Coordinates of C-alpha atoms in Angstrom, one line a residue:
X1 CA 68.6 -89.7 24.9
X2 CA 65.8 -87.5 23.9
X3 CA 63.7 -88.1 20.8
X4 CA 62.6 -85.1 19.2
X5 CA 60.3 -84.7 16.3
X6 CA 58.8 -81.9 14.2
X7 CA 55.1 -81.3 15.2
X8 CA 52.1 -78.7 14.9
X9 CA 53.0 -78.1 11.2
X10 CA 49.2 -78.7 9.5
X11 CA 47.5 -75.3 8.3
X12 CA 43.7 -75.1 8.3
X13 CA 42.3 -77.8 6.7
X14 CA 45.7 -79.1 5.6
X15 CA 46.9 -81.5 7.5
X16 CA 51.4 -82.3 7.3
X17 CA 52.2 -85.9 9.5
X18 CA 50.1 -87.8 11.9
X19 CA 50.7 -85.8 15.1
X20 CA 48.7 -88.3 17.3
X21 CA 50.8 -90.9 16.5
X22 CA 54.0 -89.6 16.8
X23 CA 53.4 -88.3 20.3
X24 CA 53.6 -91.1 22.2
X25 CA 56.9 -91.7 20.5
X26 CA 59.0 -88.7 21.3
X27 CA 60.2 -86.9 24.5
X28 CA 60.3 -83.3 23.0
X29 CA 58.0 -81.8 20.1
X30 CA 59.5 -78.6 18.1
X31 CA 56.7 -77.1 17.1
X32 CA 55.4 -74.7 14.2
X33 CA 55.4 -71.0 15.5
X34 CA 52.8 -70.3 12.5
X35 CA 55.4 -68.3 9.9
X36 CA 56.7 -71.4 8.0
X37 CA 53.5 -73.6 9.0
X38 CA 51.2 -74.2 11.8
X39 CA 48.2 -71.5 12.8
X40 CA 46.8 -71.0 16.3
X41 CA 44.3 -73.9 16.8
X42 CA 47.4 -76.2 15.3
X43 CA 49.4 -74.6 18.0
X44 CA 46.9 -74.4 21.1
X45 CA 46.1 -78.5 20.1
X46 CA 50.0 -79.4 19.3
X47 CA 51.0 -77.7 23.1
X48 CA 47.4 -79.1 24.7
X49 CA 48.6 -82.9 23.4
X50 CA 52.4 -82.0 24.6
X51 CA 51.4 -80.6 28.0
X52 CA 49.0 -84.1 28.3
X53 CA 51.6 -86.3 27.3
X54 CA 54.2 -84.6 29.5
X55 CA 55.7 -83.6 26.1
X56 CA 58.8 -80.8 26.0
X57 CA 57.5 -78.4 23.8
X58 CA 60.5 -76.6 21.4
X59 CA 59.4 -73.1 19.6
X60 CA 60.2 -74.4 15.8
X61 CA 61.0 -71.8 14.5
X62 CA 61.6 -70.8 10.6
X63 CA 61.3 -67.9 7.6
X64 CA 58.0 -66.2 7.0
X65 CA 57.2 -68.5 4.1
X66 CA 53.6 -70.6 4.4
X67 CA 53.9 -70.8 0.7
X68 CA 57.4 -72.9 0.6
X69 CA 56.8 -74.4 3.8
X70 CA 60.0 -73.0 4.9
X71 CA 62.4 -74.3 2.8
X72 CA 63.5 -71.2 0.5
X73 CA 66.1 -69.4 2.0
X74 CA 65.3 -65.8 2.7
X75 CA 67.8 -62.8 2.3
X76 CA 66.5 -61.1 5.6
X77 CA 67.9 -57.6 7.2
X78 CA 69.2 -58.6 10.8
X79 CA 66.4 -56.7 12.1
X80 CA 63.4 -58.6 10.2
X81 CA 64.8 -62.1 11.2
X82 CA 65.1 -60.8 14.7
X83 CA 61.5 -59.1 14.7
X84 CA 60.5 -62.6 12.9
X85 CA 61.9 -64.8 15.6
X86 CA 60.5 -62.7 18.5
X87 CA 57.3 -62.6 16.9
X88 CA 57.1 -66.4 16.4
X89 CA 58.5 -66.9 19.5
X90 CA 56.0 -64.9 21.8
X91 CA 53.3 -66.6 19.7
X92 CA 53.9 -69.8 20.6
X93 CA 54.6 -69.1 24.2
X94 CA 51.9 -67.4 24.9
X95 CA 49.2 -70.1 23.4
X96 CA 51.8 -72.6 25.6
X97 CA 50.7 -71.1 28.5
X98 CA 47.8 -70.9 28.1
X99 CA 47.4 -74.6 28.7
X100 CA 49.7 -75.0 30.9
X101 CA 52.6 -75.6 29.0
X102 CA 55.7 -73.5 28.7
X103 CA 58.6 -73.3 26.0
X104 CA 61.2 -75.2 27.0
X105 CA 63.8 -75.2 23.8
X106 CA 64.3 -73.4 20.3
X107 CA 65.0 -75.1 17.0
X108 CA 65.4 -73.7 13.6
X109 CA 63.3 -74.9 10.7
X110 CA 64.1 -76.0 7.0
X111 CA 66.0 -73.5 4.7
X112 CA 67.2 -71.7 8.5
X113 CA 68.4 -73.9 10.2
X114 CA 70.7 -75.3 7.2
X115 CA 71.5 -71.9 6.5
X116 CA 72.6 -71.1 10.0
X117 CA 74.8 -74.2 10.2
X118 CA 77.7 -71.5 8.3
X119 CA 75.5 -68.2 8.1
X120 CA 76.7 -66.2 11.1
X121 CA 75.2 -63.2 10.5
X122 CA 71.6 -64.9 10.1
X123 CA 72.4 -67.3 12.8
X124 CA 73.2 -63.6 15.3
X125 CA 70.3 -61.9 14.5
X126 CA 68.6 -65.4 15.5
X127 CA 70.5 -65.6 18.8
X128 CA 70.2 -62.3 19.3
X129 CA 66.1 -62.5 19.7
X130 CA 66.1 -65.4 21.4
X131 CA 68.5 -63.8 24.0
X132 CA 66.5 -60.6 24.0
X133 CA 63.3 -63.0 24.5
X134 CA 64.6 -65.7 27.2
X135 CA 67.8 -65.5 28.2
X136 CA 68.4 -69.1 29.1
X137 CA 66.8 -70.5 26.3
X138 CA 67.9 -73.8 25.5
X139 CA 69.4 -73.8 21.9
X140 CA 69.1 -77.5 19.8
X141 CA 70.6 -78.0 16.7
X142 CA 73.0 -78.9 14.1
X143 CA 76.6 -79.9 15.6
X144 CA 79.4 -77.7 15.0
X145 CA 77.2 -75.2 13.5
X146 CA 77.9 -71.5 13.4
X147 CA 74.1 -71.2 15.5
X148 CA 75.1 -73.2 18.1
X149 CA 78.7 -71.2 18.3
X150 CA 77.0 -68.3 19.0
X151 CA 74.5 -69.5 21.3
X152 CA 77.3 -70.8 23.6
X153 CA 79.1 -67.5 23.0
X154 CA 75.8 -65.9 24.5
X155 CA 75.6 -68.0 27.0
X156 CA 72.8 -70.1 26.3
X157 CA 72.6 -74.0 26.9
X158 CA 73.2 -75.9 23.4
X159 CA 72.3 -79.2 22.6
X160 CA 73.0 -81.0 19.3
X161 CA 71.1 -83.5 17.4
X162 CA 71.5 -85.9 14.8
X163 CA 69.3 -88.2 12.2
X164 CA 69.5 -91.4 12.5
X165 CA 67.4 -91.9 9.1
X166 CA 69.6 -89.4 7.0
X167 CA 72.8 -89.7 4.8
X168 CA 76.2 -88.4 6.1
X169 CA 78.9 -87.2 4.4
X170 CA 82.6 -87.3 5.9
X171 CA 82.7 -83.6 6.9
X172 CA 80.2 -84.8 9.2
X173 CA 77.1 -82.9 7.2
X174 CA 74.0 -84.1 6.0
X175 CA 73.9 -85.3 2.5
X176 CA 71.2 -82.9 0.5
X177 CA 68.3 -83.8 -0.2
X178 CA 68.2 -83.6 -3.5
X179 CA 71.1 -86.1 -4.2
X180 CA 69.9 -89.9 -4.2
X181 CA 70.1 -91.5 -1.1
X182 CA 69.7 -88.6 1.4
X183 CA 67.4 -90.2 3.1
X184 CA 67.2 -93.9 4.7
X185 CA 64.2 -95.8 4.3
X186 CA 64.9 -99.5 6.0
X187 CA 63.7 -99.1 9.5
X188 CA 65.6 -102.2 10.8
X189 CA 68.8 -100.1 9.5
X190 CA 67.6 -96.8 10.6
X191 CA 67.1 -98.6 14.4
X192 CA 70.2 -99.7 13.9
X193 CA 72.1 -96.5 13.5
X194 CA 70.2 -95.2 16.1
X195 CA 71.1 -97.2 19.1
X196 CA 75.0 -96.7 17.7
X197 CA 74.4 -93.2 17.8
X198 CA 72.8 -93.5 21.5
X199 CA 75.1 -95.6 22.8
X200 CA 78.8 -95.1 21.0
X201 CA 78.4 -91.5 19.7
X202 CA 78.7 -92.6 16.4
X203 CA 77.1 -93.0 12.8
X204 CA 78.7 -94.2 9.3
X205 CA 79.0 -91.6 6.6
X206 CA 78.8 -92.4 3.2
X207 CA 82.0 -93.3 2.1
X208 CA 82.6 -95.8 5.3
X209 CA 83.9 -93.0 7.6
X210 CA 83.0 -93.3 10.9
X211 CA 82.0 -90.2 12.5
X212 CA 82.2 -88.9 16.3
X213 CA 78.5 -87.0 17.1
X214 CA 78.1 -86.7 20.9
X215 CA 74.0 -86.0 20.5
X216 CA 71.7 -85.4 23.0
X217 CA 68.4 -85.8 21.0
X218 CA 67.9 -87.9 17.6
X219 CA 65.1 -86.0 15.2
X220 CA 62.5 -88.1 14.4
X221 CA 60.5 -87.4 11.0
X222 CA 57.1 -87.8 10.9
X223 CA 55.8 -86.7 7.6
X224 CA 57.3 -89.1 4.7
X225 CA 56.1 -92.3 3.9
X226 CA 56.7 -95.1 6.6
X227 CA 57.7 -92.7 8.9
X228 CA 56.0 -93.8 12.0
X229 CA 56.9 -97.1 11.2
X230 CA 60.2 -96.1 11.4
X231 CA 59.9 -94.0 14.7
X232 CA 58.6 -96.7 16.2
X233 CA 61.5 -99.0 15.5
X234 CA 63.7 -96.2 16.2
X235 CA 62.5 -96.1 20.0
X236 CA 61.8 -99.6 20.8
X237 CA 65.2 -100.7 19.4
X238 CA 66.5 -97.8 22.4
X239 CA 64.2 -99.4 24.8
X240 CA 65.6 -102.5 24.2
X241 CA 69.3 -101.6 24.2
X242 CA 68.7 -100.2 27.7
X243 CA 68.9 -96.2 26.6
X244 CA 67.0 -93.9 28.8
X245 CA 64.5 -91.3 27.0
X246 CA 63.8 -88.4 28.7
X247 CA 63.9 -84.6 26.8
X248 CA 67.4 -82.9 27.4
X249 CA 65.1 -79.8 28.3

């Protein structure tokens, strides 16, 4: 099972999560390509620290919105979410290289990568780049979503992932965010539906229903309160129950 988490996301002096201490805890890091967050130093130290660690790095990629961190969806032409993606995506390859690193996956970011769960006219003009960009760029992200459709379609490897520390509903999508218990906050519990997820391919939605998720990588989150804590029980509760880690990359 691979752990993945989002990284590189500070901006200047403004620092989002506590990189160094979620490293050590995750097999692949899905980093800020400097539109939604990140900016080159963040980028050349987040791909340095994976490249060290023997870290996957992932181009995180999302809308060109610094100001909303990413998380307003963005009416975007086909052709300035393509130009977007391949701009992000050279960006972050190029400073990966440079240390030695490479870009080994693609995952969408905030208000994108909910949008393209259904949008398939965003999620083409994403696939689209990518394929003009890297042909057999690994794709991770939501399962059953209209991204990861299109990817196959394209014939790119796909990969979904799932939370182990958010709500489900019975459809099998993520409770929002803004509803009241979207997100979990009890490690032990978290752990918990983390190994079941690891081991049975399966998580509890919110009404009892249990749900089938076949995931080869459980997103960490590093940037709310407790959350390394909770990363930390997350992997040694996998450790324990025997799981392998290594990135699906």
């Amino acid at each position: 099972m691979d752990l993945n988490a989002d990284l590189g996301e500070s901006f200047g002096t403004w620092t989002m999560g506590d990189d160094a201490a979620m490293f050590p805890l995750v097999t692949s890091a899905s980093v800020a390509c400097g539109l939604h967050a990140g900016d080159p130093v963040t980028m050349l130290d987040t791909c340095r620290a994976a490249y060290e660690l023997d870290v996957k790095v992932g181009a995180h990629l999302g809308y060109p919105d610094l100001a909303g961190f990413g998380l307003r969806s963005l009416d975007m032409t086909f052709d300035d979410l393509f130009g977007a993606v391949l701009y992000q995506l050279g960006a972050l390859d190029g400073v990966a290289h440079a240390v030695g690193a490479s870009v080994d996956y693609v995952k969408l970011h905030g208000a994108l990568y909910e949008r393209t769960v259904r949008d398939a006219e965003q999620s083409s003009a994403v696939i689209a780049a990518i394929q003009a960009y890297d042909p057999g760029l690994p794709v991770l992200g939501f399962p059953g979503s209209a991204l990861l459709g299109i990817a196959e379609e394209a014939g790119h490897p796909v990969f979904a992932e799932a939370f182990a520390d958010r709500a489900y509903l019975p459809d099998g999508t993520l409770v929002p965010r803004s509803q009241d218990g979207a997100v979990l906050h009890d490690a032990g519990q978290i752990a918990e539906r983390a190994v079941r997820l690891a081991t049975k391919g399966e998580v509890e939605a919110v009404d009892g229903t249990v749900l089938r998720i076949e995931a080869h990588s459980l997103c960490l989150h590093g940037d709310t309160p407790g959350s390394i804590a909770t990363a930390t029980a997350i992997r040694t509760a996998l450790e324990a129950a025997g799981v392998e880690l290594e990135s699906f990359a």
